[in-house]
Coordinates of C-alpha atoms in Angstrom, one line a residue:
X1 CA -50.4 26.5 -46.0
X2 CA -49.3 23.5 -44.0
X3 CA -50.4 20.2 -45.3
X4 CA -51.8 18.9 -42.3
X5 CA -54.7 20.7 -40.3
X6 CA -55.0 19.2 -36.6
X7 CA -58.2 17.5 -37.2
X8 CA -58.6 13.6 -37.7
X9 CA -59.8 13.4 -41.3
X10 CA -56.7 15.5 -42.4
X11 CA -54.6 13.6 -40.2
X12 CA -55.4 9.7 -41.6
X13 CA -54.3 10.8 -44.9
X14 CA -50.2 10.8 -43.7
X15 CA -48.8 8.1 -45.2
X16 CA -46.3 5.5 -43.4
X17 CA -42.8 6.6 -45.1
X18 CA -41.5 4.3 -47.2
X19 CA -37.8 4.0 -45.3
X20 CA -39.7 2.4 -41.8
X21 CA -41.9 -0.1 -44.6
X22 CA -38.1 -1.0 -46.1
X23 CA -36.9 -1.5 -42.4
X24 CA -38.6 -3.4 -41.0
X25 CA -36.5 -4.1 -37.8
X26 CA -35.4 -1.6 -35.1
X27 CA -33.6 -1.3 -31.6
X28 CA -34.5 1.2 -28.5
X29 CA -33.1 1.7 -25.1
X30 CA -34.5 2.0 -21.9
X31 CA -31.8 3.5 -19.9
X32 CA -32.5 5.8 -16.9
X33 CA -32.3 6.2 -13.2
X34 CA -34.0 3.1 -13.0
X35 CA -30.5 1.3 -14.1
X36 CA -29.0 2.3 -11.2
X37 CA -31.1 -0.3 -8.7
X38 CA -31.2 -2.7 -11.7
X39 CA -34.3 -4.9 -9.6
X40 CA -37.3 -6.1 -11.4
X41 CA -39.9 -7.5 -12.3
X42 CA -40.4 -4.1 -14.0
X43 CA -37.2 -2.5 -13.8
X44 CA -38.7 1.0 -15.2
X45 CA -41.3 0.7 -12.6
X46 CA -39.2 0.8 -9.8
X47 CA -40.0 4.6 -9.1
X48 CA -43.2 3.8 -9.0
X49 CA -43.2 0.7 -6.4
X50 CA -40.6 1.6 -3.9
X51 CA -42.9 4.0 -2.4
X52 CA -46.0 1.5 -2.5
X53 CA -46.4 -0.8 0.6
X54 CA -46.7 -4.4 -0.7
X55 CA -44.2 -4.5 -3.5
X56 CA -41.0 -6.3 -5.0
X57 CA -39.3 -3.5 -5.2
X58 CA -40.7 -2.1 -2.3
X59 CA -39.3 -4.5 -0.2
X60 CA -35.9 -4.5 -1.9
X61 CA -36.0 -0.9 -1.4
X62 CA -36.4 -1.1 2.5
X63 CA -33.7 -4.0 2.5
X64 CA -30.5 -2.4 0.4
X65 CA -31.5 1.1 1.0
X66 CA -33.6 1.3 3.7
X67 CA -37.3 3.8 3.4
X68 CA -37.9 5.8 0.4
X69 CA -38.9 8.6 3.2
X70 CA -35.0 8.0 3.9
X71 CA -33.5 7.4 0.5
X72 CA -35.4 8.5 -2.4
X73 CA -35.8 7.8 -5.9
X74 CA -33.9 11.5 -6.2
X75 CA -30.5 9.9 -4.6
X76 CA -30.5 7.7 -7.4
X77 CA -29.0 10.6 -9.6
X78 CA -25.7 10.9 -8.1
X79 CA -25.0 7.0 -9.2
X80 CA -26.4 7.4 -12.4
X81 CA -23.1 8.5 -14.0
X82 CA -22.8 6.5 -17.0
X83 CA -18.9 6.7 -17.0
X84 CA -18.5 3.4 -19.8
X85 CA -21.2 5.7 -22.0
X86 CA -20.1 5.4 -25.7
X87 CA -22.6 6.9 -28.4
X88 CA -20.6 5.8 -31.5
X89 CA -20.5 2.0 -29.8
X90 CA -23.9 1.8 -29.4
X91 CA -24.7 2.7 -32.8
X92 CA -21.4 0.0 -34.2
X93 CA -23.8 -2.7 -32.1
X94 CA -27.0 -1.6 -33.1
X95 CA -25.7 -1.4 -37.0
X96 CA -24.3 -4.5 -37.2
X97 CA -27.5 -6.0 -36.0
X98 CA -29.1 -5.4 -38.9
X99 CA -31.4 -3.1 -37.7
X100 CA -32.4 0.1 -39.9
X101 CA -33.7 2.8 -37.3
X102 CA -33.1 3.1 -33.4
X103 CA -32.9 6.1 -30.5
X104 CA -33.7 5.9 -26.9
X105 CA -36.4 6.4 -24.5
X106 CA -36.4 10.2 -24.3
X107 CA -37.9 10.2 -21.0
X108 CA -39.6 7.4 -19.4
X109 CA -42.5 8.0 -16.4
X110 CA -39.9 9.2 -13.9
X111 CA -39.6 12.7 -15.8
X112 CA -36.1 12.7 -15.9
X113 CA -35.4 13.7 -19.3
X114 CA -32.6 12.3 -21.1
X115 CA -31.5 15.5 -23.1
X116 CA -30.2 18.7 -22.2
X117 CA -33.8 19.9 -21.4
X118 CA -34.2 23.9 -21.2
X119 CA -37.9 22.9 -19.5
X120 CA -36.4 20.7 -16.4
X121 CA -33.7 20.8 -14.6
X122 CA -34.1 17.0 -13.6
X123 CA -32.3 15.8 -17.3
X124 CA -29.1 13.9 -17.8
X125 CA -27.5 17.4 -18.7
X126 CA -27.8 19.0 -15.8
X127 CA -27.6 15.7 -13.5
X128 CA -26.1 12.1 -13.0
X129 CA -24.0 12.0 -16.5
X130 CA -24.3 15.5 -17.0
X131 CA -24.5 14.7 -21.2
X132 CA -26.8 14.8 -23.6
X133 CA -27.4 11.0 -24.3
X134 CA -30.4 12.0 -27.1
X135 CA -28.1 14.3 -28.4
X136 CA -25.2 11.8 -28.8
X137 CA -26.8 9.0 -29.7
X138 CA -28.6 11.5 -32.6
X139 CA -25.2 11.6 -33.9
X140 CA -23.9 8.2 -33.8
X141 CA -27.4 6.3 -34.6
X142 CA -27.4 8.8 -37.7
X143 CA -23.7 8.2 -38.9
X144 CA -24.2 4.7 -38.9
X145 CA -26.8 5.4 -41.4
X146 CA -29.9 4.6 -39.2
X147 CA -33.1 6.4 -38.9
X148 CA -33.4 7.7 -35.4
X149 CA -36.2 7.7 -33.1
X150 CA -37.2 8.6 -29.6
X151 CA -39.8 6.7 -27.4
X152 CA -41.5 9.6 -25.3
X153 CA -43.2 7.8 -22.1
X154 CA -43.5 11.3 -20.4
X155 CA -47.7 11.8 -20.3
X156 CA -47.8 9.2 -17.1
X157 CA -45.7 11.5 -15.1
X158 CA -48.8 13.3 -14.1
X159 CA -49.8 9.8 -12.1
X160 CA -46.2 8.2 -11.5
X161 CA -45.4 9.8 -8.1
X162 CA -47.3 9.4 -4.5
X163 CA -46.8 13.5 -4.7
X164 CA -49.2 13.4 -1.6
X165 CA -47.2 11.9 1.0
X166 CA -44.8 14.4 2.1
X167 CA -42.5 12.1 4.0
X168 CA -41.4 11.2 0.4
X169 CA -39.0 13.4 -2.2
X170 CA -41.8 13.2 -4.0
X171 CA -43.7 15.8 -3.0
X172 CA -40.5 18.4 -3.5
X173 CA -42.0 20.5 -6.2
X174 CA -39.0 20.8 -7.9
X175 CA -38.4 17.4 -8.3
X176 CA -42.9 16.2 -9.0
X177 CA -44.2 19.1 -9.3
X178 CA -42.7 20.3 -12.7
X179 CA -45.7 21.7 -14.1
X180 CA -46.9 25.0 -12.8
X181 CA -50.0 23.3 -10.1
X182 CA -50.3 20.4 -8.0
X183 CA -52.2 17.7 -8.4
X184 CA -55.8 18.2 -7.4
X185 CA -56.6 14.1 -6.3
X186 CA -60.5 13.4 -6.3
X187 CA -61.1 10.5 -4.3
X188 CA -59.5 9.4 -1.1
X189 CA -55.5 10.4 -0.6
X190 CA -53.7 8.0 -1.4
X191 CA -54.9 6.1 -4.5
X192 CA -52.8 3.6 -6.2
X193 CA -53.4 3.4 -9.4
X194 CA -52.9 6.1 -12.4
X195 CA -56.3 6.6 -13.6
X196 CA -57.9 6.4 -10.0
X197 CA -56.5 10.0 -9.9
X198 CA -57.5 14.0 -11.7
X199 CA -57.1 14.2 -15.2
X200 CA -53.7 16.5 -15.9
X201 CA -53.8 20.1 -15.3
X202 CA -53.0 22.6 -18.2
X203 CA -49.9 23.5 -17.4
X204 CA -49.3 20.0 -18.0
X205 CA -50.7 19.5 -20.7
X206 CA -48.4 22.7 -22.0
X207 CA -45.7 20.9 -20.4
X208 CA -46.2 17.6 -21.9
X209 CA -46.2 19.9 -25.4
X210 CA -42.8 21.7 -24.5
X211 CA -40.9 18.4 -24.0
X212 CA -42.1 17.0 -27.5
X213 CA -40.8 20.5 -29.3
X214 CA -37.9 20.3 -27.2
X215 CA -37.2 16.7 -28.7
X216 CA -38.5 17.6 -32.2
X217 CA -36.8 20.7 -32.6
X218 CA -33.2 19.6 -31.1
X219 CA -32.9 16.1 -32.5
X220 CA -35.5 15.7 -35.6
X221 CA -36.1 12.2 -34.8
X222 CA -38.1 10.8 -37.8
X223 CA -40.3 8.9 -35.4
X224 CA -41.9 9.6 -32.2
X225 CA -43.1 6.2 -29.8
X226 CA -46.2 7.0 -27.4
X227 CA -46.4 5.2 -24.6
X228 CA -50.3 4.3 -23.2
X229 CA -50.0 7.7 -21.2
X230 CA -51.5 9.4 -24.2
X231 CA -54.9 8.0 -23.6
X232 CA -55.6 11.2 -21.3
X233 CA -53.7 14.0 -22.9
X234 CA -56.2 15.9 -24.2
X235 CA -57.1 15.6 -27.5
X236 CA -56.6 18.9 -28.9
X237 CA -53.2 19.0 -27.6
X238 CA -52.6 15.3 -29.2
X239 CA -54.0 16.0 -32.4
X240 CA -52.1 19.4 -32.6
X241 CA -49.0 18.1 -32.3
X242 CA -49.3 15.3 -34.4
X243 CA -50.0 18.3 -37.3
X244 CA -47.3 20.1 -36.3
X245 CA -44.7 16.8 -36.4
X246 CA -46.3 15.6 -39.5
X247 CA -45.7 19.2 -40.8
X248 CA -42.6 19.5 -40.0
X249 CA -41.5 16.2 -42.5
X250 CA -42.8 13.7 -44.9
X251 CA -40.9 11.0 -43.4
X252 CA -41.9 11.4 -40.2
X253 CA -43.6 8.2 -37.9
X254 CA -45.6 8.4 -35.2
X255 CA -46.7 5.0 -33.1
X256 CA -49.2 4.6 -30.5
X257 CA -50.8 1.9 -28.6
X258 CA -54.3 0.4 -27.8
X259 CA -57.1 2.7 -29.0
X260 CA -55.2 6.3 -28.0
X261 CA -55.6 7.7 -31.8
X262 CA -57.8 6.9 -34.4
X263 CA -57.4 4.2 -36.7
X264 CA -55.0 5.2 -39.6
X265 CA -53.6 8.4 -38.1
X266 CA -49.9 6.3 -37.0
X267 CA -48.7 2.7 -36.5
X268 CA -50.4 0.7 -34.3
X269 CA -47.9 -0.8 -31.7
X270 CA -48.2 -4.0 -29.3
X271 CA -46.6 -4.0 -26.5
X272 CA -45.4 -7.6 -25.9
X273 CA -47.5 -8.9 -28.5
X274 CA -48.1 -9.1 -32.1
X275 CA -51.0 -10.6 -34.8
X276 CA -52.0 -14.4 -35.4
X277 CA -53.1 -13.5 -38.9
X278 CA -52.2 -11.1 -41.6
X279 CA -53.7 -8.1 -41.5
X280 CA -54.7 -5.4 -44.3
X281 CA -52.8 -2.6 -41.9
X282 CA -49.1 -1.9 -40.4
X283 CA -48.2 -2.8 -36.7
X284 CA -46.0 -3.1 -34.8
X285 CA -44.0 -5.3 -31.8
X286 CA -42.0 -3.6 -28.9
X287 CA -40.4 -6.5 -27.2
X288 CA -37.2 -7.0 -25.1
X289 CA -34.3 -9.2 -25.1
X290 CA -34.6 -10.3 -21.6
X291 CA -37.0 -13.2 -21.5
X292 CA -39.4 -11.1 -18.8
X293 CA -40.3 -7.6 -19.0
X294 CA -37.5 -5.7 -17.5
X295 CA -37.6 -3.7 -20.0
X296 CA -35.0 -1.5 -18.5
X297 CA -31.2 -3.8 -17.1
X298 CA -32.0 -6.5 -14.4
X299 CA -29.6 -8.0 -12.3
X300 CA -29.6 -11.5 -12.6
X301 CA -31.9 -11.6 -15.9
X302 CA -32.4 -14.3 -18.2
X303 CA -32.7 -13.9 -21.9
X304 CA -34.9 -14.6 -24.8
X305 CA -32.0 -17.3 -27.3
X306 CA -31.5 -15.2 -30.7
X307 CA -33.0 -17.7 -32.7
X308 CA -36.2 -17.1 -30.9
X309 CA -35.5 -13.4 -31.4
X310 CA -35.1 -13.8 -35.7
X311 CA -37.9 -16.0 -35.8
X312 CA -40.2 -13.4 -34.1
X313 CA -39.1 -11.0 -36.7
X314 CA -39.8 -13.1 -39.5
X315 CA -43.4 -14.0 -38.0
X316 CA -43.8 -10.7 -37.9
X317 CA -43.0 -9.5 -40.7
X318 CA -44.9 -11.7 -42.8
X319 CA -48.2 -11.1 -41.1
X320 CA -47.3 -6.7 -42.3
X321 CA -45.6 -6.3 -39.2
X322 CA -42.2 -4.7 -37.7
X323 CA -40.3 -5.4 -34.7
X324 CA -39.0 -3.0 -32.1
X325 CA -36.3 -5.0 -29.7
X326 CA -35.3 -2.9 -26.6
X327 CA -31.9 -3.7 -24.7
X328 CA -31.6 -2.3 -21.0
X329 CA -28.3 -1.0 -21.2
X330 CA -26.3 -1.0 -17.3
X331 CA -25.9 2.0 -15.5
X332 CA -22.5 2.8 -16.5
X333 CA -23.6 2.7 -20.1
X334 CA -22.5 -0.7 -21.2
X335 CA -24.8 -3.0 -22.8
X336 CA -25.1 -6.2 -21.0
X337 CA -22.8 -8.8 -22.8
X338 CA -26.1 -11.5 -23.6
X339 CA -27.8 -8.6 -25.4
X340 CA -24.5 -7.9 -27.5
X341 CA -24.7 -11.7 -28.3
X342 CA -28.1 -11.8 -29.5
X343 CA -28.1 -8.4 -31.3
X344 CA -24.6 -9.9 -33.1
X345 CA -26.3 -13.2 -33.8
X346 CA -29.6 -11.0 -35.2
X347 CA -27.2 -9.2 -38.0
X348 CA -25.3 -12.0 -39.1
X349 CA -28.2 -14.2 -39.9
X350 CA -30.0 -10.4 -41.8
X351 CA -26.6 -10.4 -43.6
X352 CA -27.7 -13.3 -45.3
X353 CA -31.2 -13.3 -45.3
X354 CA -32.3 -9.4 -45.3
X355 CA -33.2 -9.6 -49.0
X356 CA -36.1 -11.8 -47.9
X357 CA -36.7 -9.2 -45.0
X358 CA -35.9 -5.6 -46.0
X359 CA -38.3 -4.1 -48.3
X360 CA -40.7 -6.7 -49.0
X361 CA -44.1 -6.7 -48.6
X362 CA -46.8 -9.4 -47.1
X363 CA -47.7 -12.7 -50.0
X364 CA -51.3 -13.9 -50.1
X365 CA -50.6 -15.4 -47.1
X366 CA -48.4 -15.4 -44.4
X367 CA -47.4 -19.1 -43.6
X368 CA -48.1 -22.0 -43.2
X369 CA -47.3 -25.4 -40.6
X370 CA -49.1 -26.2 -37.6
X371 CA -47.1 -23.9 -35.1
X372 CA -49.4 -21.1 -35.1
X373 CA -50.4 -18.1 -32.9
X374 CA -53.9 -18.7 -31.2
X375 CA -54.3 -14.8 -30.1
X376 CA -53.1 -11.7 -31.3
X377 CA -52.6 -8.4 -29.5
X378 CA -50.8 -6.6 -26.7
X379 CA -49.2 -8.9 -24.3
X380 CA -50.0 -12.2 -26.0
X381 CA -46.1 -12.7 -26.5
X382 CA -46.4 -16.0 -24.1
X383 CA -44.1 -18.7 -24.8
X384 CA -41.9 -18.4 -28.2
X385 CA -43.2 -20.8 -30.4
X386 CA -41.1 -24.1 -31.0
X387 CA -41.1 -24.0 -35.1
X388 CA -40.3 -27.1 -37.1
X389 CA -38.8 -27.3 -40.1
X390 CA -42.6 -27.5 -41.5
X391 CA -43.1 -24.1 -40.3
X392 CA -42.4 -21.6 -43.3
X393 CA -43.4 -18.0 -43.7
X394 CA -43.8 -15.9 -46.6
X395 CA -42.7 -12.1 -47.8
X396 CA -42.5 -10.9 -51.4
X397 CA -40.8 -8.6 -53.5
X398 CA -40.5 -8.0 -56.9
X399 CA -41.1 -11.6 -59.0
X400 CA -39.9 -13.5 -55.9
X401 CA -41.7 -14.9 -53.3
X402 CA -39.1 -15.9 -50.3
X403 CA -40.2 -18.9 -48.3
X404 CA -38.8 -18.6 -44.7
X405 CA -38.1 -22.5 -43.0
X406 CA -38.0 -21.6 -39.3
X407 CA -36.2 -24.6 -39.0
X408 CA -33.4 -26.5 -40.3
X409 CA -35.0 -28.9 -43.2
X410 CA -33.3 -32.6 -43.7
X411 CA -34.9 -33.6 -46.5
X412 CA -37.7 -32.3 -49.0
X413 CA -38.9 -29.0 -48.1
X414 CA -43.0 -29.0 -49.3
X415 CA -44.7 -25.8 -49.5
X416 CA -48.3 -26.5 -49.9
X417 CA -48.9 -22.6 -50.4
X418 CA -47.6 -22.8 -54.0
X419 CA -50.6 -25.4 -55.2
X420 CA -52.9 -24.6 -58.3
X421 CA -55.6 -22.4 -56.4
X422 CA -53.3 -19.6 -57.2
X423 CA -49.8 -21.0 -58.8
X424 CA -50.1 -22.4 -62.1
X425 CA -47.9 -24.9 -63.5
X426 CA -44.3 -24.3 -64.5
X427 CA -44.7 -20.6 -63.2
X428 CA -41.9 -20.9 -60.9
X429 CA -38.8 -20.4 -63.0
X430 CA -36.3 -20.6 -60.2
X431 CA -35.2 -21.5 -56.6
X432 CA -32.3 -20.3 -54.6
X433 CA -31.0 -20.7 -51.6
X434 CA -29.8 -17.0 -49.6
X435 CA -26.4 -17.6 -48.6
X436 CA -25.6 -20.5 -51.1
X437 CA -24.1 -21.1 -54.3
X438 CA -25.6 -24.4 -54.3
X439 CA -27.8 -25.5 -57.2
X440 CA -31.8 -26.1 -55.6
X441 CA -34.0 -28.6 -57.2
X442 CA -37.7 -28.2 -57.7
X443 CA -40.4 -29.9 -58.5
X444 CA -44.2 -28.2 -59.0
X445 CA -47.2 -30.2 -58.7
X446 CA -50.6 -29.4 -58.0
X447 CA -50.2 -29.8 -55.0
X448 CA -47.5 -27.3 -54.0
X449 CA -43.6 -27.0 -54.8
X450 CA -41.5 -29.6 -53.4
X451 CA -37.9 -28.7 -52.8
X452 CA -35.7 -31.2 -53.2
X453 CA -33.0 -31.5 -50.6
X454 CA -29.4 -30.0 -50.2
X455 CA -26.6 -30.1 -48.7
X456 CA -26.1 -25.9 -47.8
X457 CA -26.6 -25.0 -44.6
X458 CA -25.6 -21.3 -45.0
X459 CA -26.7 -20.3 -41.0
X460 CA -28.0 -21.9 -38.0
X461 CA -31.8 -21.6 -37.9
X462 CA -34.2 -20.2 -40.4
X463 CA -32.9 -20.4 -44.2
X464 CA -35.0 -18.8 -47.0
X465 CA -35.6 -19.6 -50.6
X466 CA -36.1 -17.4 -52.9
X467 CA -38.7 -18.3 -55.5
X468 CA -38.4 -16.6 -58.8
X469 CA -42.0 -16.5 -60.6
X470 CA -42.7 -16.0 -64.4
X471 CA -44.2 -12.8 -65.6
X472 CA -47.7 -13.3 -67.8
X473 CA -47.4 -15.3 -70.7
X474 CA -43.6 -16.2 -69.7
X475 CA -44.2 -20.4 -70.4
X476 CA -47.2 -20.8 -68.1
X477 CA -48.6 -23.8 -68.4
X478 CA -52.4 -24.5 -68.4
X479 CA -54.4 -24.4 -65.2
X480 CA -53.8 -28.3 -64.3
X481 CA -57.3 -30.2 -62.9
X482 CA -57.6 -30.7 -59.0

């Protein structure tokens, strides 16, 4: 009998797996048809605009390529060829930035799957690279030790296309209408927005299913990303498959977004955003190196420095969070030479400080220093914070506590955290600096630990203490008066 039954109160009993709450940090890839015209804001949205009046990329569109009704998002393909695609390089860059689990965007709202699809003939198999980029990245992500993932974006296909207008390729139903019936719009032809149109059909819906077991039963990715689109797949068919993942593994992840499943069913994931506070439950970041949201590559793109980039993973994790960077790879299959930088720069500061990252959990409390996050949630990234060198966050593990500077400290580094409301005198039997031999001074008071200062600067931005504590009755002293 099959652990899981495809009902909610069977579901919130999966467990996250231990390996993705060791991780901590991961890498995916937006790479498409969309690569090939490279113009933002949204570069993954560019299949969506060009054919709206009124748009970026709209205008772009009638200025390089002239109409969609003459060039289509279908004439894309031919230039998608990704002849500088290398599988095992991508996983050598996305190893050596210290991150424990990464795949790619299986297929992203366009419907052009990324695999050698038996269901579509629009996939990178059959067209434009003609290879099986899930397929070779499975490979090369997993012999670099990594746990592999997929990001499946493929329920807003149903609203992605202006199907309607037969001017467009669009409305070819080989290349929109992939799923047995057309589109049945309720409303005036010709609305813009996703959810202003029919729910899906059910061959779909069966569609929508045949992809996932097509991904699932060629790659065994041990975790599946949901884009929003999931909000109107039925639920039967969502809670279904869940079961049948979950089924099919015990270390199998499943993220979502918003309020699209129940609470403790999968990790929640923020788009562009993350917490202000600890919170008693997992979540996630998906954020981009690019200092937008181009998601997929952008000509001309700026980018987000790396130090911003290890500080947001420290944040995170601190608060019982993960981060999930994307890089938008070009479309010859090369990653753009600023995300190599930053990914580089990423795993050589974790080869220092991962012990205060990998496998730790959350402290009492996350932080402390008057740079703070005033909002949590979904697209409350804003502005990276400008940390001081007063600004510390906190993760545990075993009898250490590791106290993150996001800053570079020239002098005494005071950590109020570490007063007597929970700390009691002489329990701290040790402080060490990650990435230096040097011998750290400490001083407890009731007031907190004070650090006292040292020469070692072991890496640019953010070094970590770690702060060995005494088990019970090890020399604790007695509860001093406030």
């Amino acid at each position: 009998m099959s652990r899981f039954q495809p009902t909610w109160n069977s579901l919130r009993t999966k467990a996250t797996p231990e390996w993705f709450q060791d991780a901590k940090f991961g890498i995916y890839t937006h790479w498409g048809i969309y690569s090939v015209p490279a113009t933002g804001p949204n570069c993954t949205w560019y299949p969506y605009n060009m054919y709206r009046e009124g748009t970026e990329q709209h205008e772009h569109h009638l200025s390089v390529y002239g109409g969609p009704e003459k060039f289509g998002y279908k004439d894309f393909i031919s230039h998608f060829r990704a002849e500088l695609f290398d599988a095992d390089e991508w996983a050598e860059i996305v190893a050596d930035s210290g991150a424990r689990f990464a795949g790619p965007v299986g297929e992203h709202h366009d419907g052009f799957s990324m695999w050698n699809s038996q269901s579509n003939e629009w996939c990178a198999a059959k067209m434009g690279p003609k290879r099986d980029i899930v397929g070779e990245l499975e490979k090369a992500y997993r012999a670099q030790g990594l746990r592999y993932m997929v990001a499946m974006h493929h329920a807003e296909n149903w609203w992605f296309f202006p199907h309607w207008r037969p001017e467009f390729d669009t409305s070819d139903p080989r290349y929109a209408g992939l799923y047995g019936e057309s589109h049945n719009l309720e409303g005036p032809i010709g609305k813009e927005w996703f959810f202003d149109q029919s729910l899906p059909s059910r061959a779909f819906l069966k569609q929508w299913r045949t992809r996932l077991d097509e991904v699932v039963n060629g790659y065994s990715p041990d975790m599946i990303w949901f884009d929003f689109g999931i909000y109107r797949i039925d639920e039967c068919y969502l809670a279904e498959f869940v079961a049948d993942y979950y089924n099919g593994g015990a270390e199998r992840l499943i993220t979502y977004k918003d309020d699209h499943l129940p609470p403790n069913i999968a990790v929640l994931d923020y788009e562009l955003g993350r917490e202000s506070k600890l919170t008693n439950y997992e979540w996630l970041t998906d954020s981009t190196v690019d200092d937008g949201c181009a998601w997929g590559h952008m000509n001309g793109a700026t980018y987000k420095s790396s130090a911003e980039l290890v500080y947001y993973l420290i944040d995170n994790v601190s608060k019982n969070g993960y981060l999930l960077l994307n890089v938008g790879p070009k479309a010859d299959g090369t990653f753009p030479d600023e995300a190599k930088s930053i990914l580089k720069d990423m795993g050589k500061w974790l080869k220092i400080n991962g012990e205060a990252i990998y496998g730790t959990t959350p402290w009492f409390v996350s932080g402390e220093g008057s740079t703070q996050l005033q909002k949590g949630g979904a697209f409350n990234e804003g502005d990276m914070p400008n940390y001081t060198a007063e600004d510390i966050r906190f993760t545990a593990k075993g009898d250490s506590v590791y106290a993150i500077v996001l800053g570079r400290p020239t002098g005494e580094v005071k950590i109020t955290s570490f007063n007597n409301e929970r700390i009691y005198p002489g329990s701290v039997k040790s402080v060490s600096l990650l990435g230096s031999d040097e011998p750290i001074s400490f001083k407890q008071n009731p007031h907190g630990l004070v650090i006292q200062p040292f020469k070692s600067k072991p890496c640019e931005f953010a070094c970590a203490f770690k702060i060995e504590r005494c088990r019970a009755y090890e020399g604790l002293g007695q509860r001093a008066s406030s």
